[in-house]
Coordinates of C-alpha atoms in Angstrom, one line a residue:
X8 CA 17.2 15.2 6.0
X9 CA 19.3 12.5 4.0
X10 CA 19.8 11.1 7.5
X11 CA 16.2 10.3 8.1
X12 CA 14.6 9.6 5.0
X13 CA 17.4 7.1 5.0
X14 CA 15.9 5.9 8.1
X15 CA 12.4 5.7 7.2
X16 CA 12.8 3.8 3.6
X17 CA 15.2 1.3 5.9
X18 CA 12.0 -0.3 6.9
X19 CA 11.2 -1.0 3.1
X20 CA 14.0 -3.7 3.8
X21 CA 10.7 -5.6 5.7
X22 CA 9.2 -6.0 2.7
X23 CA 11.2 -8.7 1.9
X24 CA 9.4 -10.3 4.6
X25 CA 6.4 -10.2 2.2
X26 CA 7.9 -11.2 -1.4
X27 CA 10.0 -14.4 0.7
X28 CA 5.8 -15.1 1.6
X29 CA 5.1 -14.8 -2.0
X30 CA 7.5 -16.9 -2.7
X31 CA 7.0 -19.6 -0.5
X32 CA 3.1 -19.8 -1.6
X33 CA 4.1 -19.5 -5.2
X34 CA 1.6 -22.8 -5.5
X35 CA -1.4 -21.0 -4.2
X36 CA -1.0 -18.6 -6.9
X37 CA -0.4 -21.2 -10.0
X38 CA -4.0 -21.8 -9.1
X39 CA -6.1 -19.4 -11.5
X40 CA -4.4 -17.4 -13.9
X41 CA -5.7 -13.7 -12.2
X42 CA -4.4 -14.4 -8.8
X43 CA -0.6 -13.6 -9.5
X44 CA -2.2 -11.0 -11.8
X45 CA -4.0 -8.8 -9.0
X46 CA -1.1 -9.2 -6.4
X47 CA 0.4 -5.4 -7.8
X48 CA -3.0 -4.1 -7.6
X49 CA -3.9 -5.4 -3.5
X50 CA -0.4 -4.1 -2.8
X51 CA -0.3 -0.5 -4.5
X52 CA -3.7 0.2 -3.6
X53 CA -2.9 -0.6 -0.3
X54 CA -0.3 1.7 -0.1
X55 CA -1.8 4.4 -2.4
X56 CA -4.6 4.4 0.5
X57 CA -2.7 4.4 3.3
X58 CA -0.1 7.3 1.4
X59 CA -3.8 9.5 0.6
X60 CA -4.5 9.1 4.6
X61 CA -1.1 9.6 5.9
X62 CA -0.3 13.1 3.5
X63 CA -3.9 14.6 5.0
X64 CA -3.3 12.9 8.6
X65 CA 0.1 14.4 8.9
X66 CA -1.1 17.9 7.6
X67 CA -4.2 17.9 9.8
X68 CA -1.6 17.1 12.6
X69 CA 0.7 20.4 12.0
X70 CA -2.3 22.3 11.4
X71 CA -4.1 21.2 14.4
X72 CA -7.2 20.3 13.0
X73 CA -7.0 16.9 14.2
X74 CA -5.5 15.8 17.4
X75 CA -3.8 12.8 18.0
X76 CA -6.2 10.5 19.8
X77 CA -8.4 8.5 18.1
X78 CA -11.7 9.4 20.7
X79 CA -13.1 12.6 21.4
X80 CA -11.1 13.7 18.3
X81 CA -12.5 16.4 15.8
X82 CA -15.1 15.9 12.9
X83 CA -12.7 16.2 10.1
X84 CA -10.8 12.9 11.8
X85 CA -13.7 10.9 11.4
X86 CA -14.8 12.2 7.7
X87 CA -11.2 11.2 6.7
X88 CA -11.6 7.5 8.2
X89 CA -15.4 7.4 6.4
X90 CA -13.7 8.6 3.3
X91 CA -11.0 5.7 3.2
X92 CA -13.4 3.2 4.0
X93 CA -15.9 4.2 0.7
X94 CA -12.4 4.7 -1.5
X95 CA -11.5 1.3 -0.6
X96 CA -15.1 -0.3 -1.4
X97 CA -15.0 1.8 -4.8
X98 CA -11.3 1.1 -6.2
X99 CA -12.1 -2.9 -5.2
X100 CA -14.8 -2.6 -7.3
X101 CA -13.2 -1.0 -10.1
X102 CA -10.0 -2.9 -9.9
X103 CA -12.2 -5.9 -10.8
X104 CA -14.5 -4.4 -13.1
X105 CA -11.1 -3.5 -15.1
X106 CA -9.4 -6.5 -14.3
X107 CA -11.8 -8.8 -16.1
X108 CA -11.3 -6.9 -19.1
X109 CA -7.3 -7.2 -19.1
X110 CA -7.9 -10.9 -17.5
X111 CA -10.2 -11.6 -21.1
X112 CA -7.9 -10.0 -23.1
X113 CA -4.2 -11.1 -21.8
X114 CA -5.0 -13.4 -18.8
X115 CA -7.1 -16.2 -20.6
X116 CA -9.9 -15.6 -18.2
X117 CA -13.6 -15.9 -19.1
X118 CA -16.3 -13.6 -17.8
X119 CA -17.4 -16.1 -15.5
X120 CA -14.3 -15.1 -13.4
X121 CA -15.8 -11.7 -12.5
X122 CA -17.3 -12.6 -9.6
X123 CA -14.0 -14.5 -8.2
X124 CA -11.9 -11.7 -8.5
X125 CA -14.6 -9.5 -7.0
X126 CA -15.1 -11.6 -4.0
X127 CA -11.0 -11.8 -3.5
X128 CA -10.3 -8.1 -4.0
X129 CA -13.1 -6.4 -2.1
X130 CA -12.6 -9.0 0.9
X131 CA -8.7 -8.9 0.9
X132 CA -8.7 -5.3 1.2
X133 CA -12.1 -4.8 3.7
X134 CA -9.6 -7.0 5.6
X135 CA -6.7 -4.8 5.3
X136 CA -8.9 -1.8 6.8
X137 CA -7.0 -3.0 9.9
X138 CA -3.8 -1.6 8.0
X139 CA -5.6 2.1 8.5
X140 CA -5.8 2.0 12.3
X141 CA -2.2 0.7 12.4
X142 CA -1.7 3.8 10.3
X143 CA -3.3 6.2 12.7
X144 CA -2.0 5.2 15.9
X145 CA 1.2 5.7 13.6
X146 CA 1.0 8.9 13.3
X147 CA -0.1 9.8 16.6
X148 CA 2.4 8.5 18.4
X149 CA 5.2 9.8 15.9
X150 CA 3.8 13.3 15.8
X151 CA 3.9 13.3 20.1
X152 CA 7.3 12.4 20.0
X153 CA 8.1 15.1 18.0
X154 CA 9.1 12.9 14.9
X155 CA 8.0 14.5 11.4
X156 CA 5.0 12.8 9.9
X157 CA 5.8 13.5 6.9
X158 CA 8.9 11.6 6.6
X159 CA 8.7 8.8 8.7
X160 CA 5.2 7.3 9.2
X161 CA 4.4 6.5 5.9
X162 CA 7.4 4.5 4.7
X163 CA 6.9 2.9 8.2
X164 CA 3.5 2.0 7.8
X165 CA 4.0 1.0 3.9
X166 CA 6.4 -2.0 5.3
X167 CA 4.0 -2.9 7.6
X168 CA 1.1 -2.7 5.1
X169 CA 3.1 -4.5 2.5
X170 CA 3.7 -7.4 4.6
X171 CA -0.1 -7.6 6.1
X172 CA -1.7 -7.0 2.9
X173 CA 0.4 -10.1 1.8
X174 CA -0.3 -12.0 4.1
X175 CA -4.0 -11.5 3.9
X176 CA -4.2 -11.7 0.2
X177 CA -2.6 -15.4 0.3
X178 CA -5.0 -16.1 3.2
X179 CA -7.9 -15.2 1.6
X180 CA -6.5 -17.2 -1.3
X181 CA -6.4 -20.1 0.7
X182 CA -9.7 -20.1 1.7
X183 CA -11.1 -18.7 -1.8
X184 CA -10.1 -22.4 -3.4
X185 CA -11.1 -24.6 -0.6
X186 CA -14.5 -23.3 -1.6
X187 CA -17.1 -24.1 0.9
X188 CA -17.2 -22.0 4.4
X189 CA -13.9 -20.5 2.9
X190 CA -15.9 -18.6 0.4
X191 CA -18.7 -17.7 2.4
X192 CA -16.3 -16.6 5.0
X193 CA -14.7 -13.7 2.5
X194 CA -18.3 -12.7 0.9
X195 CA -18.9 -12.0 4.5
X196 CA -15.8 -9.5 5.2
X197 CA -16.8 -8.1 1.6
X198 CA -20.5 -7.2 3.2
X199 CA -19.1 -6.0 5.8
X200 CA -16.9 -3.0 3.7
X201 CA -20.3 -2.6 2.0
X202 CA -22.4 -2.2 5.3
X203 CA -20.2 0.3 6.9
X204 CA -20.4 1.9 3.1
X205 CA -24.5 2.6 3.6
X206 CA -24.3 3.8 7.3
X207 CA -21.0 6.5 6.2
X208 CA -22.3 8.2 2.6
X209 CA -25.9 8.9 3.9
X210 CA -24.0 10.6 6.6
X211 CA -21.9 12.6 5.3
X212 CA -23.2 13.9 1.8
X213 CA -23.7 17.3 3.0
X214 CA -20.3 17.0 4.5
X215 CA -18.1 19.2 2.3
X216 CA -14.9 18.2 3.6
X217 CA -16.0 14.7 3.3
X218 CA -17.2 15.3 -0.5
X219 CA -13.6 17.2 -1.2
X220 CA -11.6 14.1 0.1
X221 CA -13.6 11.8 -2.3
X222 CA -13.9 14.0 -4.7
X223 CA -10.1 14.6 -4.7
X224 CA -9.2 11.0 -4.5
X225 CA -10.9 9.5 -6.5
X226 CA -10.0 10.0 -9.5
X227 CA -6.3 9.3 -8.4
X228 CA -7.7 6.1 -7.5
X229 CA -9.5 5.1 -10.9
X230 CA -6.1 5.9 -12.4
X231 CA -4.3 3.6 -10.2
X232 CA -6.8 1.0 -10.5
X233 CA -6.2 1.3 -14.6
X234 CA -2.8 1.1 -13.7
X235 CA -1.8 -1.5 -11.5
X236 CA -3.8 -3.6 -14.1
X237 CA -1.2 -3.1 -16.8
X238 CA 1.4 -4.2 -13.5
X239 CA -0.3 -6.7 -12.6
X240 CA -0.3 -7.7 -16.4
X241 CA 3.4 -7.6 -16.8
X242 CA 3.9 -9.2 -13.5
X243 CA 2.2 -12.2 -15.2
X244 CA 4.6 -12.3 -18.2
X245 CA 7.5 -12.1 -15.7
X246 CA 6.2 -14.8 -13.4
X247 CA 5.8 -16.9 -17.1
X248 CA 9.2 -16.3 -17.6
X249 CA 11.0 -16.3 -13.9
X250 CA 9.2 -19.1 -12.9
X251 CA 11.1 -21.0 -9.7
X252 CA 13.3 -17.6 -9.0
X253 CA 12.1 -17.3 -5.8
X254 CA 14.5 -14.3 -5.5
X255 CA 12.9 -12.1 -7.9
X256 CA 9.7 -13.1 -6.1
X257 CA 11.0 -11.8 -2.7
X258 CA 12.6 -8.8 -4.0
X259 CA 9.3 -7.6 -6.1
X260 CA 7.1 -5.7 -2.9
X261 CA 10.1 -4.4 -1.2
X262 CA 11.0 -2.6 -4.5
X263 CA 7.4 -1.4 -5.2
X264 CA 7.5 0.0 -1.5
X265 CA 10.7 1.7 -1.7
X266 CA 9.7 3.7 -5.2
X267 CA 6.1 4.6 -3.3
X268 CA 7.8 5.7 -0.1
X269 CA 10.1 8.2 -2.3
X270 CA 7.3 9.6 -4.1
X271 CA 5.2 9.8 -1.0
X272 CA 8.2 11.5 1.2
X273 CA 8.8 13.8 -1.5
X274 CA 4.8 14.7 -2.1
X275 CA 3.7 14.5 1.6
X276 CA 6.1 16.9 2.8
X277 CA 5.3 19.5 -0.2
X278 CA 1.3 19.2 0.8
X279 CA 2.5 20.2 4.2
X280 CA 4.7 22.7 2.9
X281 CA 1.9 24.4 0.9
X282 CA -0.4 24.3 3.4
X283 CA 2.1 26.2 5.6
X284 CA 2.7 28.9 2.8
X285 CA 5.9 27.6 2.6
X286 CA 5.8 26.6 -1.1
X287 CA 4.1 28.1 -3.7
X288 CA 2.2 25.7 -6.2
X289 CA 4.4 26.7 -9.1
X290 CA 7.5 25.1 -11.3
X291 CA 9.9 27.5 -10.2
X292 CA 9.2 27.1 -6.4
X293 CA 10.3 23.0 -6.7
X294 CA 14.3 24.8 -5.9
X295 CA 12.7 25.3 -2.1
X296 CA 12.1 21.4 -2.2
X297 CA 15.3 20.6 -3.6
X298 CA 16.5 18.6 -0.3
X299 CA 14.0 16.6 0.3
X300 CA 14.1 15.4 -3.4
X301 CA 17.8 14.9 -3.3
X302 CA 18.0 13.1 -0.4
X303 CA 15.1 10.9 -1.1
X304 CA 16.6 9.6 -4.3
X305 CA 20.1 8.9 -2.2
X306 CA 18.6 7.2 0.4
X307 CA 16.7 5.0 -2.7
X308 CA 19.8 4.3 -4.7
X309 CA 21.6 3.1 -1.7
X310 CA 18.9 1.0 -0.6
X311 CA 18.0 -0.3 -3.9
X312 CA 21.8 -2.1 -3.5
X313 CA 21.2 -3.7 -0.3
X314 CA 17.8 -4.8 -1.0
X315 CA 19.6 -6.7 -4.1
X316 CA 21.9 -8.1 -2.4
X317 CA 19.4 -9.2 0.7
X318 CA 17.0 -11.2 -1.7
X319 CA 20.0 -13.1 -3.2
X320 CA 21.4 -14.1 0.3
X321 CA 17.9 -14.7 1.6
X322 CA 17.3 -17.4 -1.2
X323 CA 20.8 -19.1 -0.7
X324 CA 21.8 -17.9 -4.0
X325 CA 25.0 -17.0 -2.5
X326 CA 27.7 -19.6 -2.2
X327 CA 27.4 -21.3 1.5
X328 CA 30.6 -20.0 2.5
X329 CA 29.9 -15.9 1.6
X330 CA 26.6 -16.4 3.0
X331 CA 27.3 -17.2 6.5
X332 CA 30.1 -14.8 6.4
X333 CA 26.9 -11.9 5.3
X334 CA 24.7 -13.2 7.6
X335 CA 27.3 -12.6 10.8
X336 CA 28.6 -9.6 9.7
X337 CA 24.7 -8.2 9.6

C-alpha cells in the first residue's frame, strides 16, 4: 500500500512543471491585482472537481454500474459527466461573486472588476472541461489493467490537471489583457459552459441520481469556493512579500496537489470501502482504514522533501557545482 501511494503522489513532482510556468509568467499576473489572487481558486477547484468525479467514477467502476468505455456506456455515466459540467458553471460563478467581495475588501479592486474576473474564471475552467475526459479515459484504462482507481488515477490526473489548468489560466490571461478578439474569444468558451448548462438541467431534473450528485456536491463546492478565496487572499500577501522567488512560485501547485492527493487517496478509497460494506460510517471503524492513512502521510512527508529540494535546483539556487552533480545523479 505505502508502495503505491508512493507511486501515485510521485507524479505530484509534475507539478513543478506548472509553478516553474507560473513563475516564468509572473509579469502576466502583476497585471491586475485579482489575477495572482484567483490562481488557488482555478487550481483547487480543478482538482476538487476532478477528485468529486474520480471518488464516484472509481466506485461506479467496482460496483459495475458504469463500464469503462465512454460510448454505449450506462445512464448513470452520463448524469455524472452532466453533473460536472453544471458544478463547474456554478462554483465559477460563485467563486467570482465571492471574489469581488474579498477583491473590494483586501485586493483594492472596484466593483467594476466583476465582470473581469467572471469572464476569466468561468472561461478558464469551461476550458479545462477537457481535464474531465482526460480523467475518464484515466480511469478506464487503469481500472482494465487491473490497477486500483482509487489510489492511482486521481493523484495522476491531479498532475496533469495542475499543469493544464495552468497553462490555460495564463493563456486565457494573455488574451484577457490584449483585449479585443482576445476577450471575445473567452466570453465565447464561457457561453459555451452555459449552453451545454440549458440542454443538461432540463434533462435531467427528474433524474434522481443526477439531483443526489448536485445536491451532494454542491455544497462542498460553495465551501471551497469561500475557501480558496481566503487562499487566494493569502497567496497575494506572499506574492507582496516573495516577490522575484521564483522558487516559492514553482514549488506552490506541486505542494497544493500533493496535500489534495493525500486527502483524496485517503477519502476515495473509504467511499469505495463503504460502498462495499467494508467500513462502517462510524469513528471507531477509522482502525480498518488505518493503512491507507499511514502510508499516505509517509509517502507525503517523503515527498514533501524532494519536492523542496527540486524547486531549489530547478531555479539554480543551488551552487553550479552541486547542481550539475543533482541533476546527473537524477
Amino acid at each position: 500500500m505505502f508502495k503505491e501511494t508512493t507511486l501515485a503522489c510521485l507524479f505530484d513532482i509534475g507539478g513543478l512543471v506548472a509553478g516553474f510556468a507560473i513563475a516564468l509568467q509572473l509579469g502576466v499576473f502583476q497585471l491586475s491585482p485579482w489575477a495572482i489572487a484567483l490562481y488557488p481558486a482555478v487550481v483547487s477547484v480543478k482538482g476538487v472537481i476532478t477528485g468529486l468525479l474520480t471518488g464516484r467514477l472509481s466506485t461506479a467502476l467496482h460496483l459495475g454500474t458504469v463500464y469503462p468505455k465512454f460510448f454505449g456506456n450506462t445512464k448513470a455515466f452520463y448524469r455524472l459527466i452532466g453533473a460536472m459540467v453544471v458544478l463547474t458553471l456554478a462554483t465559477s460563478v460563485t467563486i467570482s461573486v465571492i471574489a469581488i467581495a474579498f477583491g473590494t475588501l483586501f485586493w483594492g479592486m472596484a466593483i467594476g472588476d466583476f465582470t473581469s474576473i467572471l469572464t476569466v474564471m468561468v472561461s478558464t475552467l469551461s476550458l479545462g472541461l477537457l481535464i474531465t475526459l482526460i480523467t475518464v479515459k484515466f480511469s478506464f484504462i487503469s481500472f482494465k489493467n487491473s490497477l486500483d482507481p482509487d489510489t492511482i488515477v486521481y493523484p495522476a490526473i491531479s498532475t496533469v490537471a495542475d499543469i493544464v489548468i495552468t497553462f490555460l489560466y495564463i493563456g486565457v490571461l494573455h488574451l484577457y489583457f490584449s483585449g479585443g478578439f482576445g476577450e471575445w474569444a473567452l466570453i465565447i468558451f464561457g457561453l459555451i459552459n452555459v449552453f451545454l448548462v440549458l440542454i443538461i438541467v432540463p434533462r435531467n431534473l427528474r433524474e434522481k441520481e443526477f439531483i443526489r450528485i448536485i445536491k451532494e456536491s454542491l455544497p462542498t463546492m460553495l465551501l471551497v469556493a469561500f475557501m480558496v478565496n481566503i487562499t487566494g487572499t493569502i497567496l497575494k500577501g506572499i506574492s507582496n512579500l516573495v516577490s522575484g522567488r521564483k522558487e516559492i512560485y514553482t514549488v506552490y501547485p506541486a505542494i497544493i496537489d500533493m496535500m489534495g492527493d493525500v486527502g483524496l487517496v485517503i477519502g476515495t478509497a473509504a467511499t469505495t470501502k463503504l460502498a462495499l460494506g467494508m467500513l462502517t460510517p462510524t469513528f471507531s471503524s477509522i482502525k480498518n482504514h488505518a493503512k491507507n492513512i499511514f502510508s499516505a502521510w509517509a509517502a507525503s512527508l517523503m515527498l514533501f522533501v524532494v519536492l523542496g529540494i527540486l524547486s531549489i535546483a530547478v531555479n539554480g539556487i543551488f551552487p553550479y557545482k552541486l547542481s550539475l552533480i543533482y541533476w546527473c545523479y537524477f
